[in-house]
mmCIF file of C-alpha atoms and ligand atoms in Angstrom:
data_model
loop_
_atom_site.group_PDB
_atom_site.id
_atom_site.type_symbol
_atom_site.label_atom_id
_atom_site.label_comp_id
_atom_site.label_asym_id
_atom_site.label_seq_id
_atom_site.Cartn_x
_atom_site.Cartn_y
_atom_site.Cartn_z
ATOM 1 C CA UNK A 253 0.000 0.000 0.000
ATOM 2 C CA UNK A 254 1.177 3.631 -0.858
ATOM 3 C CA UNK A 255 2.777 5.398 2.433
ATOM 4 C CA UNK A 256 -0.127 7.876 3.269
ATOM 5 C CA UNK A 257 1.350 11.229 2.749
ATOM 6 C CA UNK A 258 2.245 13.619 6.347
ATOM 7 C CA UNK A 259 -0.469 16.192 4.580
ATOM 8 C CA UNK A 260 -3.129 13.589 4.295
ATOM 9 C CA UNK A 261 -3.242 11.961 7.481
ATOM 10 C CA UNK A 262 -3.591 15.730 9.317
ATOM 11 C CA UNK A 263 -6.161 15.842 6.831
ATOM 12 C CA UNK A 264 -8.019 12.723 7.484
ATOM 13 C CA UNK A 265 -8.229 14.208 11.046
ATOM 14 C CA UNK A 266 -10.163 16.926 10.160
ATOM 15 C CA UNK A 267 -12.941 14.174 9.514
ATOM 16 C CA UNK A 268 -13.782 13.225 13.322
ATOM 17 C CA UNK A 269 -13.451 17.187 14.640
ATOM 18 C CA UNK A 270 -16.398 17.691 17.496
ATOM 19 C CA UNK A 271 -16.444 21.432 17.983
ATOM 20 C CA UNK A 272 -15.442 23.901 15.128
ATOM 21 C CA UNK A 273 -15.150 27.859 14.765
ATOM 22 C CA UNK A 274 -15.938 29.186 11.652
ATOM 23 C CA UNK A 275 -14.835 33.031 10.948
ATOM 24 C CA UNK A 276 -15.638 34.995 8.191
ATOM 25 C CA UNK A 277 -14.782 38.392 7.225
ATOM 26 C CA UNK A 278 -16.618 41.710 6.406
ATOM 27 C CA UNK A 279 -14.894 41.303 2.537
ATOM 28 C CA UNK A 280 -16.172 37.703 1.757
ATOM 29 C CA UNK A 281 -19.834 38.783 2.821
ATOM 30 C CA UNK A 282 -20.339 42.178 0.959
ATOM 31 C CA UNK A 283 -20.711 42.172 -3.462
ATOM 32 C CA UNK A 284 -17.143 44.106 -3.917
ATOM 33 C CA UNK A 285 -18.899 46.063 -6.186
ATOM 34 C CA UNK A 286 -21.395 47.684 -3.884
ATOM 35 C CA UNK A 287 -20.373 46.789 -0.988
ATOM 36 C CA UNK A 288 -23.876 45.304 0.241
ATOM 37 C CA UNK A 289 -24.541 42.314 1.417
ATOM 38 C CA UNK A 290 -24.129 39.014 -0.731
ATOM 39 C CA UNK A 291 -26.932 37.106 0.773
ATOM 40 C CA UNK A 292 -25.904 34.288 -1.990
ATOM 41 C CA UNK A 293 -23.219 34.110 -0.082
ATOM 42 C CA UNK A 294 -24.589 33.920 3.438
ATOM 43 C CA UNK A 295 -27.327 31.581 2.602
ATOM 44 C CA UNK A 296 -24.770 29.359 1.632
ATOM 45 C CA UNK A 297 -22.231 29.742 4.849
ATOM 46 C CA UNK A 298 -25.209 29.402 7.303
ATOM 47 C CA UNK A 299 -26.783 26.003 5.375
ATOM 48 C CA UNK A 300 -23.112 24.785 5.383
ATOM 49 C CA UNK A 301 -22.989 25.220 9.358
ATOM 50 C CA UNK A 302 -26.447 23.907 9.991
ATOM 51 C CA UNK A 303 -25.390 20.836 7.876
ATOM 52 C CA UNK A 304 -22.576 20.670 10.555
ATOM 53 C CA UNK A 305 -25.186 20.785 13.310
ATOM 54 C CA UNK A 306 -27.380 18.173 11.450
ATOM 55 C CA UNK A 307 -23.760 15.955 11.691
ATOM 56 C CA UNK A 308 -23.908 16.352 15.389
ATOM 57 C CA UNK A 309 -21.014 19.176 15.516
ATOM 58 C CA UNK A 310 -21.026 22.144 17.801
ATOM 59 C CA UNK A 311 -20.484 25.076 15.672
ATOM 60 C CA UNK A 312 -19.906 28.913 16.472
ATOM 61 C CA UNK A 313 -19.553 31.741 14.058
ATOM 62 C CA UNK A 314 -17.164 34.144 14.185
ATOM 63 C CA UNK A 315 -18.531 37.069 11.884
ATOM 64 C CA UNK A 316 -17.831 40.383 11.000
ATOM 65 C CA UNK A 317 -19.717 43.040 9.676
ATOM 66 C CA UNK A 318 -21.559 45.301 11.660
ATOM 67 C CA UNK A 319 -19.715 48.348 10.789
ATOM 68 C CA UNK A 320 -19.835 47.975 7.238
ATOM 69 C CA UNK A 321 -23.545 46.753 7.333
ATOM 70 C CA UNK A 322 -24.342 50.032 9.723
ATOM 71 C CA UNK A 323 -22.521 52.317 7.305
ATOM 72 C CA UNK A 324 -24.419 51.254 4.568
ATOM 73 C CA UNK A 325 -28.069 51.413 6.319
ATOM 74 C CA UNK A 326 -27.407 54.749 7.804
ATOM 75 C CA UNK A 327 -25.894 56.329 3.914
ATOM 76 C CA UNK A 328 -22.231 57.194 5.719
ATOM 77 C CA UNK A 329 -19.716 58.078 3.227
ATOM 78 C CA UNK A 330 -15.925 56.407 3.657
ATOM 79 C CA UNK A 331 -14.615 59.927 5.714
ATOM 80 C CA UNK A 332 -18.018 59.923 8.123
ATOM 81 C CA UNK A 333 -19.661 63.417 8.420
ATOM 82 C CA UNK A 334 -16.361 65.837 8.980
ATOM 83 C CA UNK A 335 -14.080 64.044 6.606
ATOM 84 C CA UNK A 336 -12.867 61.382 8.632
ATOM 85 C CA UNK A 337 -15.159 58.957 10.663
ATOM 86 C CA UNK A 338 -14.572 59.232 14.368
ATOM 87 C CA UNK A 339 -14.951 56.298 16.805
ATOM 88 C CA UNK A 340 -18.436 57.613 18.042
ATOM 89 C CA UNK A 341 -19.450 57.280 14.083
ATOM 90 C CA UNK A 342 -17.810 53.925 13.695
ATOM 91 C CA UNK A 343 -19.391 53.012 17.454
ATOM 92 C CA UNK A 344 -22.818 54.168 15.866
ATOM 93 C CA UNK A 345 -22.587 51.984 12.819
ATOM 94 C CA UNK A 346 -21.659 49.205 14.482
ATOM 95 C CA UNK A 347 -24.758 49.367 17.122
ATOM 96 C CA UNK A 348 -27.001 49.994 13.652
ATOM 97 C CA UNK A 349 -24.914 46.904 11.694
ATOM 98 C CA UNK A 350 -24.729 44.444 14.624
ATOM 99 C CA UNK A 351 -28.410 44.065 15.001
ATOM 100 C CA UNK A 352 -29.376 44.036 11.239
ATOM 101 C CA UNK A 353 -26.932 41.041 10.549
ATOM 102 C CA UNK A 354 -28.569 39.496 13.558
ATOM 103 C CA UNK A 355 -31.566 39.906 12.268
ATOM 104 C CA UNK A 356 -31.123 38.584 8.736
ATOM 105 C CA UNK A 357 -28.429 35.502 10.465
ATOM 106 C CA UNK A 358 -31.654 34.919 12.775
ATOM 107 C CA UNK A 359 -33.902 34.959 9.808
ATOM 108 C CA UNK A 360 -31.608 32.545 7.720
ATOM 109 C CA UNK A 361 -30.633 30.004 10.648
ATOM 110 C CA UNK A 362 -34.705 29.594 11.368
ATOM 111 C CA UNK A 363 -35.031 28.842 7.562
ATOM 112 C CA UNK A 364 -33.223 25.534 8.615
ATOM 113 C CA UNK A 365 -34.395 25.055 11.699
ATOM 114 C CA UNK A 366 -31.673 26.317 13.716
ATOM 115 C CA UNK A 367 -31.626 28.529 16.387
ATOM 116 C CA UNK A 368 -28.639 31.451 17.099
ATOM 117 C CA UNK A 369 -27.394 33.318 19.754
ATOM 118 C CA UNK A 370 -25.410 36.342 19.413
ATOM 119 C CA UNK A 371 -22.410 37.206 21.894
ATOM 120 C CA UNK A 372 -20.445 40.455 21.893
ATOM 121 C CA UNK A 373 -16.744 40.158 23.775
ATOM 122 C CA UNK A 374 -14.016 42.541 24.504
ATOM 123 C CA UNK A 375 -10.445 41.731 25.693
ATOM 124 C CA UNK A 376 -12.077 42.234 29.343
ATOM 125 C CA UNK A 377 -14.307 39.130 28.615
ATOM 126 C CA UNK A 378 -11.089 37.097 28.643
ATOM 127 C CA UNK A 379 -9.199 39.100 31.020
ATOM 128 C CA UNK A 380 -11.656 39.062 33.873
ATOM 129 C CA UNK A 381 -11.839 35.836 35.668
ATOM 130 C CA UNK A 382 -14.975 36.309 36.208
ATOM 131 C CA UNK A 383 -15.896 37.607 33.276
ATOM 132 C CA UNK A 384 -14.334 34.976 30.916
ATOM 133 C CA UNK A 385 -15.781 31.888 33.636
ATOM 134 C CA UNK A 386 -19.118 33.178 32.862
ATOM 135 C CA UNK A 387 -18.777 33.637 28.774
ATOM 136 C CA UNK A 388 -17.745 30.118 29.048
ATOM 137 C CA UNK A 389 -20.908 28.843 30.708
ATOM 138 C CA UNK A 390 -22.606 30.651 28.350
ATOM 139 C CA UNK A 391 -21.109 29.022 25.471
ATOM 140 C CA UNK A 392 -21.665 25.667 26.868
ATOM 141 C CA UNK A 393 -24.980 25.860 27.409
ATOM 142 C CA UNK A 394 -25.714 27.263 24.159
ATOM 143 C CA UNK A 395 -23.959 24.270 23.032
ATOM 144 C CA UNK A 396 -26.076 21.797 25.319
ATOM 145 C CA UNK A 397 -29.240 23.491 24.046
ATOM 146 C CA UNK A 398 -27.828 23.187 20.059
ATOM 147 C CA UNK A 399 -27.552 26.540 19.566
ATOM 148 C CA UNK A 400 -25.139 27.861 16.999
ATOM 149 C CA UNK A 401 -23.507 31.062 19.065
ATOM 150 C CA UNK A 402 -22.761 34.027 16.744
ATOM 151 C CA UNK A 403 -19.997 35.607 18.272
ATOM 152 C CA UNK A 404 -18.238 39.646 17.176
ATOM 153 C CA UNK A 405 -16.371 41.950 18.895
ATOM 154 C CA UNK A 406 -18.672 44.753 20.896
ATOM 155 C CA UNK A 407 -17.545 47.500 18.600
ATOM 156 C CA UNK A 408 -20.489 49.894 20.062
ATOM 157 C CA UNK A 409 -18.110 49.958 23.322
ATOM 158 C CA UNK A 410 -14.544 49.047 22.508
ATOM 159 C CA UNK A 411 -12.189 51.168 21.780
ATOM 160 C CA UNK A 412 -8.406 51.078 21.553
ATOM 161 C CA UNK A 413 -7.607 49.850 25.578
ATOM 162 C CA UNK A 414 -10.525 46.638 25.147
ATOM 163 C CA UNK A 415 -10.442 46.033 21.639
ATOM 164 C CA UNK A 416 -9.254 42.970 20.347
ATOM 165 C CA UNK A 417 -9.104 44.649 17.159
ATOM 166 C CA UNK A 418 -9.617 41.765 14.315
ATOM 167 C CA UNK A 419 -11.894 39.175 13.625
ATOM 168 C CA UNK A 420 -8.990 36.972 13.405
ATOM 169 C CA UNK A 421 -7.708 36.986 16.378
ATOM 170 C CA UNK A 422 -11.023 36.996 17.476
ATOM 171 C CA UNK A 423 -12.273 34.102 16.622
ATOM 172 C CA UNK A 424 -8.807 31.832 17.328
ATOM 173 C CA UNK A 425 -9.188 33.104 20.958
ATOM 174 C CA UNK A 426 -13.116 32.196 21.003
ATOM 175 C CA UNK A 427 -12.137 28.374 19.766
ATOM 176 C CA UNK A 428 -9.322 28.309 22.589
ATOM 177 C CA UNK A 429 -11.940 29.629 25.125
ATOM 178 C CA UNK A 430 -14.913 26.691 24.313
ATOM 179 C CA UNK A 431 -12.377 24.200 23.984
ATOM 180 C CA UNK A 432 -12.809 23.952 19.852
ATOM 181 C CA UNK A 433 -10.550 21.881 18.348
ATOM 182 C CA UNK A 434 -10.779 23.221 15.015
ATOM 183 C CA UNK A 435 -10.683 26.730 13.622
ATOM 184 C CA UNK A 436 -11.496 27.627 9.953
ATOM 185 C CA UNK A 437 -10.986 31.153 8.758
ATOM 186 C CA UNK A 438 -12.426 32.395 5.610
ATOM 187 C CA UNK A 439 -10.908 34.407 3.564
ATOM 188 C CA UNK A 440 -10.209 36.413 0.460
ATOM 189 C CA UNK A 441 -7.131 34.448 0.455
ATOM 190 C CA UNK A 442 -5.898 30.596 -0.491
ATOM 191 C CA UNK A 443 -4.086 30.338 2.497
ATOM 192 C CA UNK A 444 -0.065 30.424 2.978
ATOM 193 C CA UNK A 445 2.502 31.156 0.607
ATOM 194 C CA UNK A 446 6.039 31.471 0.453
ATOM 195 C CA UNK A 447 6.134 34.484 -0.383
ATOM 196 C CA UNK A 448 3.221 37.034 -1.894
ATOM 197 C CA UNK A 449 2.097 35.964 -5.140
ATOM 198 C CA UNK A 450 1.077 38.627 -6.584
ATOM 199 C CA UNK A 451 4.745 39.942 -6.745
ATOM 200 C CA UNK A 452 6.549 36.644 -6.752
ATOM 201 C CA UNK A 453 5.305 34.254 -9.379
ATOM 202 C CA UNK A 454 7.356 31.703 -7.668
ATOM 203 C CA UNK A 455 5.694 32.305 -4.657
ATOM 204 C CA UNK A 456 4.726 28.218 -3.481
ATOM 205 C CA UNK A 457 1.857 27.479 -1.554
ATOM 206 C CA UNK A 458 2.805 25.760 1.825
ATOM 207 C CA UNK A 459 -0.451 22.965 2.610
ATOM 208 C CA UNK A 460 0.435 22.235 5.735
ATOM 209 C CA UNK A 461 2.497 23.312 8.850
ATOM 210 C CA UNK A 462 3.145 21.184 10.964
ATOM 211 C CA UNK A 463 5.768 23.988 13.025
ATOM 212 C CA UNK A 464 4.087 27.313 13.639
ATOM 213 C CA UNK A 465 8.373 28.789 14.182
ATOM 214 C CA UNK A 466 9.268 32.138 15.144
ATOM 215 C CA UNK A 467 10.792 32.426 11.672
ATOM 216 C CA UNK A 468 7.237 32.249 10.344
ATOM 217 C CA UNK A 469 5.668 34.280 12.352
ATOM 218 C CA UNK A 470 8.185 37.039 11.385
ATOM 219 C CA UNK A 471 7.443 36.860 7.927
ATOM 220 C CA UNK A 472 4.140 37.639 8.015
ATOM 221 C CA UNK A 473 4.974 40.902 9.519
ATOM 222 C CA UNK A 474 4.114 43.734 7.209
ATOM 223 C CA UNK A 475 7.721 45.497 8.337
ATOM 224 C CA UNK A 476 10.112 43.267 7.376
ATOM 225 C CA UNK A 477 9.099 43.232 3.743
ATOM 226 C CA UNK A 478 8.916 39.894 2.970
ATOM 227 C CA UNK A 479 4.721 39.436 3.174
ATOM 228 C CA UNK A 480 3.948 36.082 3.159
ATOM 229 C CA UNK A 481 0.903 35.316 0.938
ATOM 230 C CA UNK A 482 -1.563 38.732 0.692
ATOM 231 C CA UNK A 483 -1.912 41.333 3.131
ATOM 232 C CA UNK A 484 -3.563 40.595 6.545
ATOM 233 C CA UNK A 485 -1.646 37.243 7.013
ATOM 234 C CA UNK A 486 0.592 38.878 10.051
ATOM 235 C CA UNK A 487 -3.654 38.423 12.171
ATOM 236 C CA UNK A 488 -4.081 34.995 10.409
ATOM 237 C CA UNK A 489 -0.539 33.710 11.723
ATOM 238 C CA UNK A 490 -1.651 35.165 15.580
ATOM 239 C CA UNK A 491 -4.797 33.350 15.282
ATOM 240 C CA UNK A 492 -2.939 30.229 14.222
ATOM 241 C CA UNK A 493 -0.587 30.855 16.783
ATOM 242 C CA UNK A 494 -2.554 31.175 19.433
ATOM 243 C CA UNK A 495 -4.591 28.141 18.004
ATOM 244 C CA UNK A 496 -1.745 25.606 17.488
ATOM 245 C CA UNK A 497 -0.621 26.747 20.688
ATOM 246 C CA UNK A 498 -4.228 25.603 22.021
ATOM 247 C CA UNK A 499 -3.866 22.195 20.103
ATOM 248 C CA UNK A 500 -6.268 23.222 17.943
ATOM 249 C CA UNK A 501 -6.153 22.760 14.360
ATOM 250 C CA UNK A 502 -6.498 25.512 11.691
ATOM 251 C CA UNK A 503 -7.471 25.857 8.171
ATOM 252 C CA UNK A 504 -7.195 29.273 5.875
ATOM 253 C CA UNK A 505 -9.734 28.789 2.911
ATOM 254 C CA UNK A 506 -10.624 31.194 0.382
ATOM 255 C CA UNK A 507 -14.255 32.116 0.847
ATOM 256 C CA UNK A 508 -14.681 32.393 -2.901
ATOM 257 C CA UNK A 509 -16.516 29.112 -2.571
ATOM 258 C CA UNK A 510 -18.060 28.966 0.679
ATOM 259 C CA UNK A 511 -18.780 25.101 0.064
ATOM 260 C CA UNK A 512 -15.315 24.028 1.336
ATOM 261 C CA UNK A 513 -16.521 24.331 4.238
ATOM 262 C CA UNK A 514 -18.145 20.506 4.186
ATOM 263 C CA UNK A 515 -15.030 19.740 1.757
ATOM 264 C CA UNK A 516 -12.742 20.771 4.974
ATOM 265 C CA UNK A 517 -14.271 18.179 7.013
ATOM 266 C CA UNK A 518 -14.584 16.317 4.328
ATOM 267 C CA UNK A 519 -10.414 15.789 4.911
ATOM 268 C CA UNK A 520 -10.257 17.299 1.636
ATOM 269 C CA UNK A 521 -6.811 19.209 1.031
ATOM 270 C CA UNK A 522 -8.157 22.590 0.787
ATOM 271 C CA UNK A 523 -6.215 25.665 2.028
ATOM 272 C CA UNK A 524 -3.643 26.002 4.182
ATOM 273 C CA UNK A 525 -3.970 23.584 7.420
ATOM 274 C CA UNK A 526 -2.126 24.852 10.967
ATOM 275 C CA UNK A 527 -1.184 21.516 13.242
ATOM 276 C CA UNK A 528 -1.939 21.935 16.831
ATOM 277 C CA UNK A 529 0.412 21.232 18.825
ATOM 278 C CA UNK A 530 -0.681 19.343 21.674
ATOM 279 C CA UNK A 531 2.893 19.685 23.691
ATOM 280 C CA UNK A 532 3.214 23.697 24.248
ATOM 281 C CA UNK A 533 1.631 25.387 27.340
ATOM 282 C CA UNK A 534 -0.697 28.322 26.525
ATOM 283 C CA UNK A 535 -2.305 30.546 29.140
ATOM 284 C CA UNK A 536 -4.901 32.422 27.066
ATOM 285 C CA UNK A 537 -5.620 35.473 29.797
ATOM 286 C CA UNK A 538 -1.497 36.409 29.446
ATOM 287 C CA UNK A 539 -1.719 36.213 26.059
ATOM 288 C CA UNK A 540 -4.581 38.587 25.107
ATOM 289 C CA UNK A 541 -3.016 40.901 27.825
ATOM 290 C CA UNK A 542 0.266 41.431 25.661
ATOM 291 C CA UNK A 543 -1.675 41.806 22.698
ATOM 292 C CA UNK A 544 -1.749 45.611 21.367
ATOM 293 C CA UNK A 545 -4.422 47.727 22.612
HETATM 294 N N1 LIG B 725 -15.722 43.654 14.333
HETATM 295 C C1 LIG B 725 -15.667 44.340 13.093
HETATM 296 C C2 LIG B 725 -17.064 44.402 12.452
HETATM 297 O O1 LIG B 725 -17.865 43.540 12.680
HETATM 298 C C3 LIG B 725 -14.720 43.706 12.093
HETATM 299 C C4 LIG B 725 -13.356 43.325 12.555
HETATM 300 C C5 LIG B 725 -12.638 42.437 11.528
HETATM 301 O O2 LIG B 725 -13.181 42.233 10.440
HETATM 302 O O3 LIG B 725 -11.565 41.916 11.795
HETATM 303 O O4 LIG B 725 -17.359 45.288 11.700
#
C-alpha cells in the first residue's frame, strides 16, 4: 500500500473534529462592487454550518460586519460626516450593523431550523476571571441546548484599551476559550505562501504546517518586507498561533466558494492547514493581555 502522505493523514483528522469555529470576514460577505450584502453568499455559509449541526457538531460563528452593514443602512460616506469617521461614528454603525446582521443571520438560521445566539466580547471578557468563567458557561450551554452562538467583537463599546481589534484573532481566541478543536478562517485568500504571489510568481503554496516557528511568524509581519501570501496574514498567523498553541487545528480557505466548508471536514486538502500542537503550554488570559491595545 502507498505510504499515506504527512499532509493527508492531518487531513483525514479533520474528519472526526467535534467542535469547530468558523470566521468569516466583512470582505467575503459584501458584493465588492457595492459593498452590500451578498446574501448568496450567506445563505450558503449558514446552510453549510447547519449541515454541521445536522452531523452532530457544535459550531460557532465568528462574523464580522456590523460596521460595514451600519454604514451602509445609515448612507455614511468612507470619511463619516467631517471628513474622517470618528470612533463615536464607527461606534454608531456598528450598534445599527450588529443588530441588522442578527436579524437577517436569525432569519436565515430559522429557515433551517436552527436557532442562534449572538455574543459580543471585549479583551475584558477574557481578562476578567470572572468575566471569561461566565462567557464560558454561556457558550456551553448554548452548546447543550444546540444553539449555533454568533460571536463579534462589541464594537459599540470598545475602543483602543478593550479592543481585540480583528476578527482573526477573534475568533482563534473564542475556539481556545470553548475548547474547539478546530478553527477555519475564511478568507479572500488561499491560504499560505512562500512568499506574496502577486509579486513573486514563484511564490509556493505551503499545505500544511506542521511547526508554527518564530521564523514564520516574522514573515508575516508587514515590516520586514517579505509578506507572506496577501496582506492581513501577520492576524491569520496570531490566530494560528494562538490556536496551534491551544492544540487546535487551523485551516485558511478562500471564501470564494463557501462550500469548502463541508469539503474541509470532508479531509479534503483545501487551504492552508495549521497543526496543533498538543505539547506547548498556553495561558490564554497572558496572552490577550500582551496583545496591542
Ligand atoms: N468587528 C468588526 C465588524 O464587525 C470587524 C473586525 C474584523 O473584520 O476583523 O465590523
Amino acid at each position: 500500500m502507498e505510504k499515506m502522505k504527512v499532509g493527508e493523514k492531518f487531513r483525514n483528522r479533520l474528519k472526526d473534529k467535534k467542535r469547530i469555529v468558523v470566521k468569516i470576514g466583512s470582505s467575503s460577505l459584501q458584493h465588492p462592487e457595492t459593498g452590500d450584502l451578498d446574501y448568496t453568499k450567506l445563505d450558503v455559509l449558514v446552510r453549510e454550518i447547519c449541515d454541521m449541526r445536522n452531523k452532530g457538531k457544535d459550531v460557532v460563528l465568528v462574523t464580522s460586519g456590523a460596521i460595514a452593514v451600519g454604514k451602509k443602512a445609515v448612507h455614511m460616506k468612507e470619511g463619516g460626516r467631517h471628513g474622517e469617521q470618528t470612533i463615536a461614528e464607527k461606534q454608531a454603525c456598528a450598534a445599527v450593523g450588529q443588530a441588522r446582521l442578527m436579524m437577517i443571520y436569525q432569519k436565515i438560521f430559522a429557515e433551517y431550523n436552527q436557532v442562534a445566539a449572538q455574543i459580543l466580547m471585549t479583551k475584558n471578557t477574557i481578562l476578567d476571571n470572572l468575566n471569561r468563567y461566565n462567557a464560558h458557561n454561556t457558550f456551553s450551554e448554548l452548546f447543550k441546548l444546540g444553539v449555533v452562538p454568533i460571536v463579534n467583537e462589541n464594537d459599540t463599546v470598545a475602543t483602543y484599551e478593550i479592543e481585540f481589534g480583528d476578527n482573526d484573532s477573534l475568533s482563534a481566541i473564542v475556539a481556545a476559550l470553548v475548547g474547539a478543536d478546530l478553527l477555519i478562517l475564511l478568507s479572500d485568500i488561499d491560504g499560505l505562501y512562500t512568499d506574496d504571489p502577486r509579486k513573486n510568481k514563484d511564490a509556493e503554496f505551503i499545505r500544511v504546517v506542521e511547526d508554527l516557528s518564530e521564523e514564520l511568524m516574522e514573515m508575516g509581519k508587514p515590516s520586514t518586507g517579505s509578506d507572506v501570501g496577501t496582506g492581513g496574514m501577520n492576524t491569520k498567523l496570531v490566530a494560528a498561533k494562538i490556536a496551534t498553541s491551544s492544540n487546535i487545528d487551523m485551516v485558511i480557505a478562500n471564501s470564494r466558494d463557501i462550500k469548502v466548508l463541508h469539503r474541509i471536514l470532508d479531509g479534503q486538502e483545501i487551504g492552508t492547514l495549521f497543526v496543533g500542537n498538543e505539547k506547548i503550554y498556553f495561558d490564554l488570559p497572558e496572552f490577550v493581555e500582551k496583545m496591542h491595545g
